[in-house]
Amino acid sequence: MKRKLLKVMSVIVCLFMLSVCVNNVDAASTRYYSVLNQGVKTFKKSGRKLTVKTKKYYKIAYYKKNNMAKVKYVGYSKKFKLSKKCKYYWAAIAGYNRLYDKKYMKKTTFSNIKSSIIKARQYDSWEFRIVFVVKNGVVTKVLAVSA
């Protein structure tokens, strides 16, 4: 009887520890979403919400890490919740398979990024990617990354 009780208790403790470890890993994670500027149809900010809608054939990409090799697509529209201290940057790519490089970042504003999307749509020659860095479900950085 004692052995069975000990085995049951050890299984319960192991399951509890496993569930706690999985929850902690997911809570502190950083995720990335990106879209090409040519595919953006709507890029609207109202309060602390940002709405992004894309054209047909331009899906919003989802990455678990700052690595372009492993991509999943989430659809054609997404609403993001912006943090109070959300920052906007121009960035560049220095390494292979990276969404952006932290060394080559310059601060900008939301209106500059939005006007750049409109200008690029008019002239159809300038291509860059918009990257959203999401921590704990809230966007902390919006980057316009030129290739």
mmCIF file of N, CA and C in Angstrom:
data_model
loop_
_atom_site.group_PDB
_atom_site.id
_atom_site.type_symbol
_atom_site.label_atom_id
_atom_site.label_comp_id
_atom_site.label_asym_id
_atom_site.label_seq_id
_atom_site.Cartn_x
_atom_site.Cartn_y
_atom_site.Cartn_z
ATOM 1 N N MET A 1 0.813 -1.200 0.000
ATOM 2 C CA MET A 1 0.000 0.000 0.000
ATOM 3 C C MET A 1 0.858 1.267 0.000
ATOM 4 N N LYS A 2 1.925 1.195 0.809
ATOM 5 C CA LYS A 2 2.808 2.352 0.913
ATOM 6 C C LYS A 2 3.516 2.628 -0.415
ATOM 7 N N ARG A 3 3.927 1.576 -1.114
ATOM 8 C CA ARG A 3 4.614 1.739 -2.380
ATOM 9 C C ARG A 3 3.717 2.355 -3.439
ATOM 10 N N LYS A 4 2.498 1.896 -3.518
ATOM 11 C CA LYS A 4 1.553 2.441 -4.503
ATOM 12 C C LYS A 4 1.296 3.910 -4.236
ATOM 13 N N LEU A 5 1.123 4.257 -2.980
ATOM 14 C CA LEU A 5 0.887 5.654 -2.619
ATOM 15 C C LEU A 5 2.099 6.520 -2.978
ATOM 16 N N LEU A 6 3.289 5.983 -2.736
ATOM 17 C CA LEU A 6 4.516 6.709 -3.067
ATOM 18 C C LEU A 6 4.643 6.914 -4.576
ATOM 19 N N LYS A 7 4.322 5.907 -5.380
ATOM 20 C CA LYS A 7 4.381 6.027 -6.838
ATOM 21 C C LYS A 7 3.374 7.054 -7.344
ATOM 22 N N VAL A 8 2.165 7.018 -6.813
ATOM 23 C CA VAL A 8 1.130 7.968 -7.229
ATOM 24 C C VAL A 8 1.553 9.391 -6.887
ATOM 25 N N MET A 9 2.085 9.589 -5.706
ATOM 26 C CA MET A 9 2.530 10.926 -5.294
ATOM 27 C C MET A 9 3.687 11.424 -6.170
ATOM 28 N N SER A 10 4.624 10.528 -6.504
ATOM 29 C CA SER A 10 5.751 10.947 -7.342
ATOM 30 C C SER A 10 5.289 11.317 -8.754
ATOM 31 N N VAL A 11 4.322 10.601 -9.297
ATOM 32 C CA VAL A 11 3.779 10.933 -10.615
ATOM 33 C C VAL A 11 3.082 12.288 -10.573
ATOM 34 N N ILE A 12 2.315 12.542 -9.532
ATOM 35 C CA ILE A 12 1.613 13.830 -9.397
ATOM 36 C C ILE A 12 2.612 14.975 -9.281
ATOM 37 N N VAL A 13 3.658 14.797 -8.504
ATOM 38 C CA VAL A 13 4.672 15.842 -8.348
ATOM 39 C C VAL A 13 5.386 16.094 -9.670
ATOM 40 N N CYS A 14 5.714 15.040 -10.410
ATOM 41 C CA CYS A 14 6.385 15.203 -11.711
ATOM 42 C C CYS A 14 5.497 15.948 -12.696
ATOM 43 N N LEU A 15 4.229 15.611 -12.755
ATOM 44 C CA LEU A 15 3.307 16.303 -13.656
ATOM 45 C C LEU A 15 3.166 17.768 -13.277
ATOM 46 N N PHE A 16 3.109 18.055 -11.991
ATOM 47 C CA PHE A 16 3.005 19.437 -11.531
ATOM 48 C C PHE A 16 4.245 20.227 -11.931
ATOM 49 N N MET A 17 5.431 19.665 -11.735
ATOM 50 C CA MET A 17 6.682 20.346 -12.099
ATOM 51 C C MET A 17 6.762 20.566 -13.609
ATOM 52 N N LEU A 18 6.321 19.602 -14.385
ATOM 53 C CA LEU A 18 6.337 19.731 -15.833
ATOM 54 C C LEU A 18 5.418 20.857 -16.298
ATOM 55 N N SER A 19 4.233 20.949 -15.716
ATOM 56 C CA SER A 19 3.302 22.012 -16.106
ATOM 57 C C SER A 19 3.827 23.387 -15.719
ATOM 58 N N VAL A 20 4.478 23.517 -14.581
ATOM 59 C CA VAL A 20 5.046 24.794 -14.152
ATOM 60 C C VAL A 20 6.174 25.203 -15.091
ATOM 61 N N CYS A 21 7.037 24.273 -15.478
ATOM 62 C CA CYS A 21 8.151 24.587 -16.384
ATOM 63 C C CYS A 21 7.650 25.041 -17.747
ATOM 64 N N VAL A 22 6.639 24.384 -18.287
ATOM 65 C CA VAL A 22 6.104 24.749 -19.593
ATOM 66 C C VAL A 22 5.475 26.133 -19.549
ATOM 67 N N ASN A 23 4.748 26.453 -18.487
ATOM 68 C CA ASN A 23 4.118 27.769 -18.369
ATOM 69 C C ASN A 23 5.159 28.873 -18.250
ATOM 70 N N ASN A 24 6.244 28.649 -17.532
ATOM 71 C CA ASN A 24 7.266 29.674 -17.376
ATOM 72 C C ASN A 24 8.008 29.942 -18.673
ATOM 73 N N VAL A 25 8.261 28.931 -19.460
ATOM 74 C CA VAL A 25 8.961 29.121 -20.728
ATOM 75 C C VAL A 25 8.107 29.945 -21.683
ATOM 76 N N ASP A 26 6.834 29.684 -21.731
ATOM 77 C CA ASP A 26 5.947 30.389 -22.658
ATOM 78 C C ASP A 26 5.684 31.822 -22.215
ATOM 79 N N ALA A 27 5.717 32.109 -20.936
ATOM 80 C CA ALA A 27 5.368 33.438 -20.439
ATOM 81 C C ALA A 27 6.411 34.495 -20.811
ATOM 82 N N ALA A 28 7.675 34.134 -20.822
ATOM 83 C CA ALA A 28 8.724 35.118 -21.064
ATOM 84 C C ALA A 28 9.201 35.117 -22.507
ATOM 85 N N SER A 29 8.422 34.598 -23.416
ATOM 86 C CA SER A 29 8.901 34.433 -24.785
ATOM 87 C C SER A 29 8.678 35.688 -25.625
ATOM 88 N N THR A 30 9.520 35.829 -26.631
ATOM 89 C CA THR A 30 9.418 36.908 -27.593
ATOM 90 C C THR A 30 9.064 36.318 -28.939
ATOM 91 N N ARG A 31 8.084 36.905 -29.594
ATOM 92 C CA ARG A 31 7.635 36.439 -30.903
ATOM 93 C C ARG A 31 7.766 37.573 -31.904
ATOM 94 N N TYR A 32 7.808 37.222 -33.181
ATOM 95 C CA TYR A 32 7.998 38.205 -34.242
ATOM 96 C C TYR A 32 6.940 37.992 -35.325
ATOM 97 N N TYR A 33 6.398 39.094 -35.803
ATOM 98 C CA TYR A 33 5.485 39.081 -36.948
ATOM 99 C C TYR A 33 6.066 40.025 -37.984
ATOM 100 N N SER A 34 5.899 39.691 -39.257
ATOM 101 C CA SER A 34 6.406 40.601 -40.279
ATOM 102 C C SER A 34 5.529 40.555 -41.518
ATOM 103 N N VAL A 35 5.628 41.642 -42.288
ATOM 104 C CA VAL A 35 4.886 41.760 -43.541
ATOM 105 C C VAL A 35 5.683 42.665 -44.474
ATOM 106 N N LEU A 36 5.600 42.401 -45.768
ATOM 107 C CA LEU A 36 6.270 43.259 -46.750
ATOM 108 C C LEU A 36 5.482 44.548 -46.946
ATOM 109 N N ASN A 37 6.169 45.651 -47.195
ATOM 110 C CA ASN A 37 5.490 46.938 -47.356
ATOM 111 C C ASN A 37 4.594 46.964 -48.586
ATOM 112 N N GLN A 38 4.933 46.209 -49.620
ATOM 113 C CA GLN A 38 4.112 46.204 -50.830
ATOM 114 C C GLN A 38 2.765 45.532 -50.598
ATOM 115 N N GLY A 39 2.696 44.657 -49.614
ATOM 116 C CA GLY A 39 1.463 43.939 -49.355
ATOM 117 C C GLY A 39 0.538 44.609 -48.365
ATOM 118 N N VAL A 40 0.960 45.700 -47.747
ATOM 119 C CA VAL A 40 0.139 46.352 -46.727
ATOM 120 C C VAL A 40 -0.994 47.141 -47.368
ATOM 121 N N LYS A 41 -2.214 46.818 -46.944
ATOM 122 C CA LYS A 41 -3.384 47.548 -47.427
ATOM 123 C C LYS A 41 -3.840 48.550 -46.367
ATOM 124 N N THR A 42 -3.871 48.139 -45.109
ATOM 125 C CA THR A 42 -4.264 49.002 -44.001
ATOM 126 C C THR A 42 -3.205 48.934 -42.914
ATOM 127 N N PHE A 43 -2.749 50.092 -42.461
ATOM 128 C CA PHE A 43 -1.762 50.208 -41.389
ATOM 129 C C PHE A 43 -2.236 51.353 -40.505
ATOM 130 N N LYS A 44 -3.141 51.035 -39.572
ATOM 131 C CA LYS A 44 -3.835 52.059 -38.806
ATOM 132 C C LYS A 44 -3.567 51.910 -37.317
ATOM 133 N N LYS A 45 -3.365 53.038 -36.664
ATOM 134 C CA LYS A 45 -3.157 53.048 -35.217
ATOM 135 C C LYS A 45 -4.268 53.876 -34.582
ATOM 136 N N SER A 46 -4.967 53.266 -33.630
ATOM 137 C CA SER A 46 -5.984 54.014 -32.886
ATOM 138 C C SER A 46 -5.801 53.694 -31.411
ATOM 139 N N GLY A 47 -5.328 54.693 -30.674
ATOM 140 C CA GLY A 47 -5.028 54.469 -29.265
ATOM 141 C C GLY A 47 -3.820 53.549 -29.128
ATOM 142 N N ARG A 48 -4.033 52.448 -28.405
ATOM 143 C CA ARG A 48 -2.957 51.483 -28.233
ATOM 144 C C ARG A 48 -3.171 50.233 -29.076
ATOM 145 N N LYS A 49 -3.982 50.344 -30.120
ATOM 146 C CA LYS A 49 -4.222 49.206 -31.010
ATOM 147 C C LYS A 49 -3.735 49.535 -32.413
ATOM 148 N N LEU A 50 -3.096 48.558 -33.026
ATOM 149 C CA LEU A 50 -2.562 48.705 -34.378
ATOM 150 C C LEU A 50 -3.198 47.630 -35.244
ATOM 151 N N THR A 51 -3.826 48.059 -36.334
ATOM 152 C CA THR A 51 -4.471 47.136 -37.259
ATOM 153 C C THR A 51 -3.651 47.051 -38.539
ATOM 154 N N VAL A 52 -3.344 45.824 -38.934
ATOM 155 C CA VAL A 52 -2.589 45.583 -40.160
ATOM 156 C C VAL A 52 -3.391 44.631 -41.026
ATOM 157 N N LYS A 53 -3.687 45.072 -42.254
ATOM 158 C CA LYS A 53 -4.365 44.221 -43.231
ATOM 159 C C LYS A 53 -3.509 44.193 -44.478
ATOM 160 N N THR A 54 -3.471 43.029 -45.127
ATOM 161 C CA THR A 54 -2.625 42.879 -46.302
ATOM 162 C C THR A 54 -3.449 42.513 -47.526
ATOM 163 N N LYS A 55 -2.813 42.676 -48.677
ATOM 164 C CA LYS A 55 -3.450 42.308 -49.946
ATOM 165 C C LYS A 55 -3.408 40.794 -50.127
ATOM 166 N N LYS A 56 -4.093 40.365 -51.158
ATOM 167 C CA LYS A 56 -4.073 38.955 -51.496
ATOM 168 C C LYS A 56 -2.647 38.553 -51.879
ATOM 169 N N TYR A 57 -2.241 37.370 -51.522
ATOM 170 C CA TYR A 57 -0.914 36.796 -51.760
ATOM 171 C C TYR A 57 0.165 37.342 -50.835
ATOM 172 N N TYR A 58 -0.136 38.267 -49.933
ATOM 173 C CA TYR A 58 0.825 38.784 -48.966
ATOM 174 C C TYR A 58 0.327 38.465 -47.565
ATOM 175 N N LYS A 59 0.715 37.329 -47.035
ATOM 176 C CA LYS A 59 0.271 36.943 -45.696
ATOM 177 C C LYS A 59 1.204 37.515 -44.643
ATOM 178 N N ILE A 60 0.680 37.622 -43.427
ATOM 179 C CA ILE A 60 1.491 38.063 -42.296
ATOM 180 C C ILE A 60 2.263 36.853 -41.783
ATOM 181 N N ALA A 61 3.578 37.004 -41.685
ATOM 182 C CA ALA A 61 4.454 35.904 -41.273
ATOM 183 C C ALA A 61 4.656 35.930 -39.760
ATOM 184 N N TYR A 62 4.830 34.743 -39.189
ATOM 185 C CA TYR A 62 5.017 34.573 -37.750
ATOM 186 C C TYR A 62 6.311 33.794 -37.515
ATOM 187 N N TYR A 63 7.161 34.305 -36.622
ATOM 188 C CA TYR A 63 8.431 33.656 -36.295
ATOM 189 C C TYR A 63 8.548 33.515 -34.784
ATOM 190 N N LYS A 64 9.086 32.381 -34.327
ATOM 191 C CA LYS A 64 9.325 32.209 -32.899
ATOM 192 C C LYS A 64 10.647 32.835 -32.475
ATOM 193 N N LYS A 65 11.588 32.908 -33.415
ATOM 194 C CA LYS A 65 12.899 33.490 -33.126
ATOM 195 C C LYS A 65 13.238 34.507 -34.205
ATOM 196 N N ASN A 66 14.330 35.212 -34.003
ATOM 197 C CA ASN A 66 14.810 36.187 -34.988
ATOM 198 C C ASN A 66 15.533 35.441 -36.109
ATOM 199 N N ASN A 67 14.803 34.556 -36.773
ATOM 200 C CA ASN A 67 15.369 33.702 -37.810
ATOM 201 C C ASN A 67 14.328 33.523 -38.901
ATOM 202 N N MET A 68 14.676 33.894 -40.135
ATOM 203 C CA MET A 68 13.708 33.841 -41.222
ATOM 204 C C MET A 68 13.500 32.444 -41.789
ATOM 205 N N ALA A 69 14.318 31.487 -41.374
ATOM 206 C CA ALA A 69 14.231 30.143 -41.953
ATOM 207 C C ALA A 69 12.952 29.421 -41.526
ATOM 208 N N LYS A 70 12.527 29.618 -40.306
ATOM 209 C CA LYS A 70 11.351 28.914 -39.800
ATOM 210 C C LYS A 70 10.180 29.887 -39.720
ATOM 211 N N VAL A 71 9.295 29.803 -40.689
ATOM 212 C CA VAL A 71 8.188 30.755 -40.789
ATOM 213 C C VAL A 71 6.859 30.010 -40.813
ATOM 214 N N LYS A 72 5.865 30.648 -40.210
ATOM 215 C CA LYS A 72 4.477 30.203 -40.310
ATOM 216 C C LYS A 72 3.666 31.438 -40.690
ATOM 217 N N TYR A 73 2.525 31.228 -41.312
ATOM 218 C CA TYR A 73 1.689 32.353 -41.732
ATOM 219 C C TYR A 73 0.410 32.356 -40.910
ATOM 220 N N VAL A 74 -0.018 33.560 -40.491
ATOM 221 C CA VAL A 74 -1.174 33.682 -39.600
ATOM 222 C C VAL A 74 -2.406 34.240 -40.289
ATOM 223 N N GLY A 75 -2.297 34.693 -41.516
ATOM 224 C CA GLY A 75 -3.465 35.199 -42.219
ATOM 225 C C GLY A 75 -3.209 36.533 -42.871
ATOM 226 N N TYR A 76 -4.307 37.190 -43.254
ATOM 227 C CA TYR A 76 -4.205 38.447 -43.996
ATOM 228 C C TYR A 76 -4.451 39.686 -43.140
ATOM 229 N N SER A 77 -4.940 39.517 -41.917
ATOM 230 C CA SER A 77 -5.151 40.679 -41.052
ATOM 231 C C SER A 77 -4.853 40.306 -39.614
ATOM 232 N N LYS A 78 -4.397 41.297 -38.857
ATOM 233 C CA LYS A 78 -4.062 41.065 -37.452
ATOM 234 C C LYS A 78 -4.175 42.372 -36.699
ATOM 235 N N LYS A 79 -4.692 42.288 -35.470
ATOM 236 C CA LYS A 79 -4.745 43.446 -34.575
ATOM 237 C C LYS A 79 -3.716 43.234 -33.481
ATOM 238 N N PHE A 80 -2.867 44.232 -33.303
ATOM 239 C CA PHE A 80 -1.822 44.176 -32.292
ATOM 240 C C PHE A 80 -2.142 45.165 -31.175
ATOM 241 N N LYS A 81 -1.788 44.794 -29.959
ATOM 242 C CA LYS A 81 -1.901 45.697 -28.825
ATOM 243 C C LYS A 81 -0.520 46.289 -28.582
ATOM 244 N N LEU A 82 -0.418 47.607 -28.613
ATOM 245 C CA LEU A 82 0.858 48.299 -28.442
ATOM 246 C C LEU A 82 1.125 48.556 -26.968
ATOM 247 N N SER A 83 2.378 48.454 -26.562
ATOM 248 C CA SER A 83 2.730 48.792 -25.189
ATOM 249 C C SER A 83 2.788 50.315 -25.053
ATOM 250 N N LYS A 84 2.775 50.782 -23.817
ATOM 251 C CA LYS A 84 2.826 52.226 -23.592
ATOM 252 C C LYS A 84 4.160 52.802 -24.036
ATOM 253 N N LYS A 85 5.212 51.992 -23.970
ATOM 254 C CA LYS A 85 6.548 52.448 -24.339
ATOM 255 C C LYS A 85 7.000 51.827 -25.652
ATOM 256 N N CYS A 86 6.092 51.648 -26.586
ATOM 257 C CA CYS A 86 6.426 51.057 -27.880
ATOM 258 C C CYS A 86 7.367 51.988 -28.642
ATOM 259 N N LYS A 87 8.421 51.424 -29.203
ATOM 260 C CA LYS A 87 9.418 52.219 -29.929
ATOM 261 C C LYS A 87 9.386 51.846 -31.406
ATOM 262 N N TYR A 88 9.738 52.811 -32.235
ATOM 263 C CA TYR A 88 9.732 52.636 -33.688
ATOM 264 C C TYR A 88 11.145 52.844 -34.210
ATOM 265 N N TYR A 89 11.587 51.957 -35.118
ATOM 266 C CA TYR A 89 12.961 51.996 -35.604
ATOM 267 C C TYR A 89 13.023 51.760 -37.108
ATOM 268 N N TRP A 90 14.089 52.310 -37.712
ATOM 269 C CA TRP A 90 14.562 51.869 -39.022
ATOM 270 C C TRP A 90 15.693 50.915 -38.720
ATOM 271 N N ALA A 91 15.746 49.807 -39.425
ATOM 272 C CA ALA A 91 16.791 48.820 -39.156
ATOM 273 C C ALA A 91 17.317 48.253 -40.465
ATOM 274 N N ALA A 92 18.396 47.497 -40.351
ATOM 275 C CA ALA A 92 19.008 46.858 -41.521
ATOM 276 C C ALA A 92 19.343 45.413 -41.174
ATOM 277 N N ILE A 93 19.633 44.652 -42.214
ATOM 278 C CA ILE A 93 19.990 43.252 -42.036
ATOM 279 C C ILE A 93 21.491 43.117 -42.271
ATOM 280 N N ALA A 94 22.179 42.514 -41.299
ATOM 281 C CA ALA A 94 23.612 42.299 -41.464
ATOM 282 C C ALA A 94 23.935 40.809 -41.547
ATOM 283 N N GLY A 95 23.193 39.984 -40.818
ATOM 284 C CA GLY A 95 23.466 38.552 -40.805
ATOM 285 C C GLY A 95 22.515 37.793 -41.697
ATOM 286 N N TYR A 96 22.897 36.582 -42.005
ATOM 287 C CA TYR A 96 22.051 35.732 -42.829
ATOM 288 C C TYR A 96 20.846 35.249 -42.025
ATOM 289 N N ASN A 97 19.709 35.155 -42.679
ATOM 290 C CA ASN A 97 18.472 34.613 -42.107
ATOM 291 C C ASN A 97 17.985 35.369 -40.865
ATOM 292 N N ARG A 98 18.321 36.611 -40.713
ATOM 293 C CA ARG A 98 17.842 37.405 -39.589
ATOM 294 C C ARG A 98 16.752 38.353 -40.051
ATOM 295 N N LEU A 99 15.783 38.593 -39.172
ATOM 296 C CA LEU A 99 14.747 39.576 -39.479
ATOM 297 C C LEU A 99 15.297 40.992 -39.385
ATOM 298 N N TYR A 100 16.146 41.240 -38.405
ATOM 299 C CA TYR A 100 16.794 42.541 -38.238
ATOM 300 C C TYR A 100 18.052 42.358 -37.413
ATOM 301 N N ASP A 101 18.917 43.356 -37.439
ATOM 302 C CA ASP A 101 20.153 43.325 -36.669
ATOM 303 C C ASP A 101 20.102 44.449 -35.638
ATOM 304 N N LYS A 102 20.380 44.129 -34.388
ATOM 305 C CA LYS A 102 20.285 45.112 -33.307
ATOM 306 C C LYS A 102 21.339 46.213 -33.402
ATOM 307 N N LYS A 103 22.427 45.954 -34.109
ATOM 308 C CA LYS A 103 23.496 46.954 -34.220
ATOM 309 C C LYS A 103 23.105 48.112 -35.130
ATOM 310 N N TYR A 104 22.281 47.843 -36.128
ATOM 311 C CA TYR A 104 21.953 48.849 -37.136
ATOM 312 C C TYR A 104 20.506 49.295 -36.985
ATOM 313 N N MET A 105 20.216 50.028 -35.908
ATOM 314 C CA MET A 105 18.865 50.516 -35.651
ATOM 315 C C MET A 105 18.887 52.014 -35.389
ATOM 316 N N LYS A 106 17.905 52.719 -35.962
ATOM 317 C CA LYS A 106 17.803 54.166 -35.787
ATOM 318 C C LYS A 106 16.362 54.496 -35.428
ATOM 319 N N LYS A 107 16.157 55.342 -34.417
ATOM 320 C CA LYS A 107 14.802 55.670 -33.971
ATOM 321 C C LYS A 107 14.053 56.496 -34.996
ATOM 322 N N THR A 108 12.737 56.277 -35.053
ATOM 323 C CA THR A 108 11.863 57.039 -35.933
ATOM 324 C C THR A 108 10.481 57.114 -35.281
ATOM 325 N N THR A 109 9.486 57.567 -36.030
ATOM 326 C CA THR A 109 8.128 57.677 -35.507
ATOM 327 C C THR A 109 7.172 56.815 -36.328
ATOM 328 N N PHE A 110 5.986 56.629 -35.782
ATOM 329 C CA PHE A 110 4.965 55.844 -36.486
ATOM 330 C C PHE A 110 4.568 56.522 -37.793
ATOM 331 N N SER A 111 4.424 57.842 -37.762
ATOM 332 C CA SER A 111 4.001 58.565 -38.970
ATOM 333 C C SER A 111 5.045 58.467 -40.083
ATOM 334 N N ASN A 112 6.342 58.422 -39.731
ATOM 335 C CA ASN A 112 7.384 58.250 -40.750
ATOM 336 C C ASN A 112 7.287 56.887 -41.418
ATOM 337 N N ILE A 113 7.043 55.851 -40.630
ATOM 338 C CA ILE A 113 6.911 54.509 -41.199
ATOM 339 C C ILE A 113 5.681 54.439 -42.091
ATOM 340 N N LYS A 114 4.577 55.021 -41.619
ATOM 341 C CA LYS A 114 3.343 54.996 -42.405
ATOM 342 C C LYS A 114 3.503 55.762 -43.718
ATOM 343 N N SER A 115 4.137 56.931 -43.679
ATOM 344 C CA SER A 115 4.341 57.690 -44.923
ATOM 345 C C SER A 115 5.294 56.967 -45.871
ATOM 346 N N SER A 116 6.251 56.239 -45.330
ATOM 347 C CA SER A 116 7.158 55.455 -46.176
ATOM 348 C C SER A 116 6.417 54.331 -46.886
ATOM 349 N N ILE A 117 5.458 53.727 -46.210
ATOM 350 C CA ILE A 117 4.646 52.676 -46.837
ATOM 351 C C ILE A 117 3.852 53.262 -47.997
ATOM 352 N N ILE A 118 3.289 54.444 -47.798
ATOM 353 C CA ILE A 118 2.488 55.088 -48.848
ATOM 354 C C ILE A 118 3.370 55.477 -50.036
ATOM 355 N N LYS A 119 4.555 56.046 -49.767
ATOM 356 C CA LYS A 119 5.471 56.428 -50.851
ATOM 357 C C LYS A 119 5.953 55.202 -51.624
ATOM 358 N N ALA A 120 6.266 54.143 -50.911
ATOM 359 C CA ALA A 120 6.738 52.930 -51.579
ATOM 360 C C ALA A 120 5.640 52.314 -52.437
ATOM 361 N N ARG A 121 4.408 52.443 -52.006
ATOM 362 C CA ARG A 121 3.278 51.935 -52.782
ATOM 363 C C ARG A 121 3.097 52.746 -54.066
ATOM 364 N N GLN A 122 3.327 54.062 -53.994
ATOM 365 C CA GLN A 122 3.166 54.916 -55.166
ATOM 366 C C GLN A 122 4.247 54.666 -56.209
ATOM 367 N N TYR A 123 5.496 54.582 -55.759
ATOM 368 C CA TYR A 123 6.603 54.475 -56.702
ATOM 369 C C TYR A 123 6.962 53.033 -57.053
ATOM 370 N N ASP A 124 6.551 52.086 -56.235
ATOM 371 C CA ASP A 124 6.690 50.659 -56.515
ATOM 372 C C ASP A 124 8.143 50.234 -56.760
ATOM 373 N N SER A 125 9.090 50.914 -56.130
ATOM 374 C CA SER A 125 10.483 50.555 -56.342
ATOM 375 C C SER A 125 11.219 50.245 -55.032
ATOM 376 N N TRP A 126 10.692 50.724 -53.939
ATOM 377 C CA TRP A 126 11.361 50.593 -52.661
ATOM 378 C C TRP A 126 10.727 49.455 -51.888
ATOM 379 N N GLU A 127 11.532 48.490 -51.463
ATOM 380 C CA GLU A 127 10.998 47.339 -50.756
ATOM 381 C C GLU A 127 11.623 47.233 -49.372
ATOM 382 N N PHE A 128 10.790 47.126 -48.365
ATOM 383 C CA PHE A 128 11.265 46.865 -47.016
ATOM 384 C C PHE A 128 10.225 46.033 -46.279
ATOM 385 N N ARG A 129 10.613 45.523 -45.144
ATOM 386 C CA ARG A 129 9.768 44.636 -44.349
ATOM 387 C C ARG A 129 9.438 45.316 -43.021
ATOM 388 N N ILE A 130 8.214 45.172 -42.571
ATOM 389 C CA ILE A 130 7.813 45.717 -41.284
ATOM 390 C C ILE A 130 7.767 44.561 -40.289
ATOM 391 N N VAL A 131 8.522 44.698 -39.204
ATOM 392 C CA VAL A 131 8.643 43.643 -38.199
ATOM 393 C C VAL A 131 8.045 44.144 -36.889
ATOM 394 N N PHE A 132 7.218 43.304 -36.264
ATOM 395 C CA PHE A 132 6.612 43.609 -34.971
ATOM 396 C C PHE A 132 7.213 42.653 -33.945
ATOM 397 N N VAL A 133 7.845 43.203 -32.903
ATOM 398 C CA VAL A 133 8.419 42.390 -31.832
ATOM 399 C C VAL A 133 7.384 42.341 -30.713
ATOM 400 N N VAL A 134 6.903 41.127 -30.397
ATOM 401 C CA VAL A 134 5.824 40.944 -29.425
ATOM 402 C C VAL A 134 6.368 40.220 -28.204
ATOM 403 N N LYS A 135 6.242 40.852 -27.038
ATOM 404 C CA LYS A 135 6.625 40.230 -25.775
ATOM 405 C C LYS A 135 5.387 40.129 -24.904
ATOM 406 N N ASN A 136 5.075 38.926 -24.472
ATOM 407 C CA ASN A 136 3.926 38.666 -23.606
ATOM 408 C C ASN A 136 2.626 39.206 -24.194
ATOM 409 N N GLY A 137 2.467 39.096 -25.490
ATOM 410 C CA GLY A 137 1.234 39.501 -26.148
ATOM 411 C C GLY A 137 1.113 40.980 -26.464
ATOM 412 N N VAL A 138 2.158 41.763 -26.207
ATOM 413 C CA VAL A 138 2.129 43.212 -26.426
ATOM 414 C C VAL A 138 3.304 43.601 -27.320
ATOM 415 N N VAL A 139 3.058 44.453 -28.312
ATOM 416 C CA VAL A 139 4.121 44.897 -29.224
ATOM 417 C C VAL A 139 5.006 45.907 -28.511
ATOM 418 N N THR A 140 6.298 45.618 -28.478
ATOM 419 C CA THR A 140 7.260 46.528 -27.839
ATOM 420 C C THR A 140 8.062 47.327 -28.858
ATOM 421 N N LYS A 141 8.253 46.749 -30.072
ATOM 422 C CA LYS A 141 9.011 47.439 -31.127
ATOM 423 C C LYS A 141 8.320 47.225 -32.463
ATOM 424 N N VAL A 142 8.331 48.275 -33.254
ATOM 425 C CA VAL A 142 7.911 48.188 -34.658
ATOM 426 C C VAL A 142 9.094 48.643 -35.481
ATOM 427 N N LEU A 143 9.575 47.761 -36.375
ATOM 428 C CA LEU A 143 10.772 48.059 -37.149
ATOM 429 C C LEU A 143 10.460 48.038 -38.631
ATOM 430 N N ALA A 144 11.009 49.001 -39.352
ATOM 431 C CA ALA A 144 10.973 48.982 -40.807
ATOM 432 C C ALA A 144 12.372 48.572 -41.246
ATOM 433 N N VAL A 145 12.490 47.377 -41.795
ATOM 434 C CA VAL A 145 13.791 46.791 -42.116
ATOM 435 C C VAL A 145 14.013 46.819 -43.610
ATOM 436 N N SER A 146 15.045 47.556 -44.025
ATOM 437 C CA SER A 146 15.368 47.586 -45.455
ATOM 438 C C SER A 146 16.417 46.534 -45.750
ATOM 439 N N ALA A 147 16.280 45.933 -46.904
ATOM 440 C CA ALA A 147 17.209 44.845 -47.270
ATOM 441 C C ALA A 147 18.442 45.371 -47.950
#
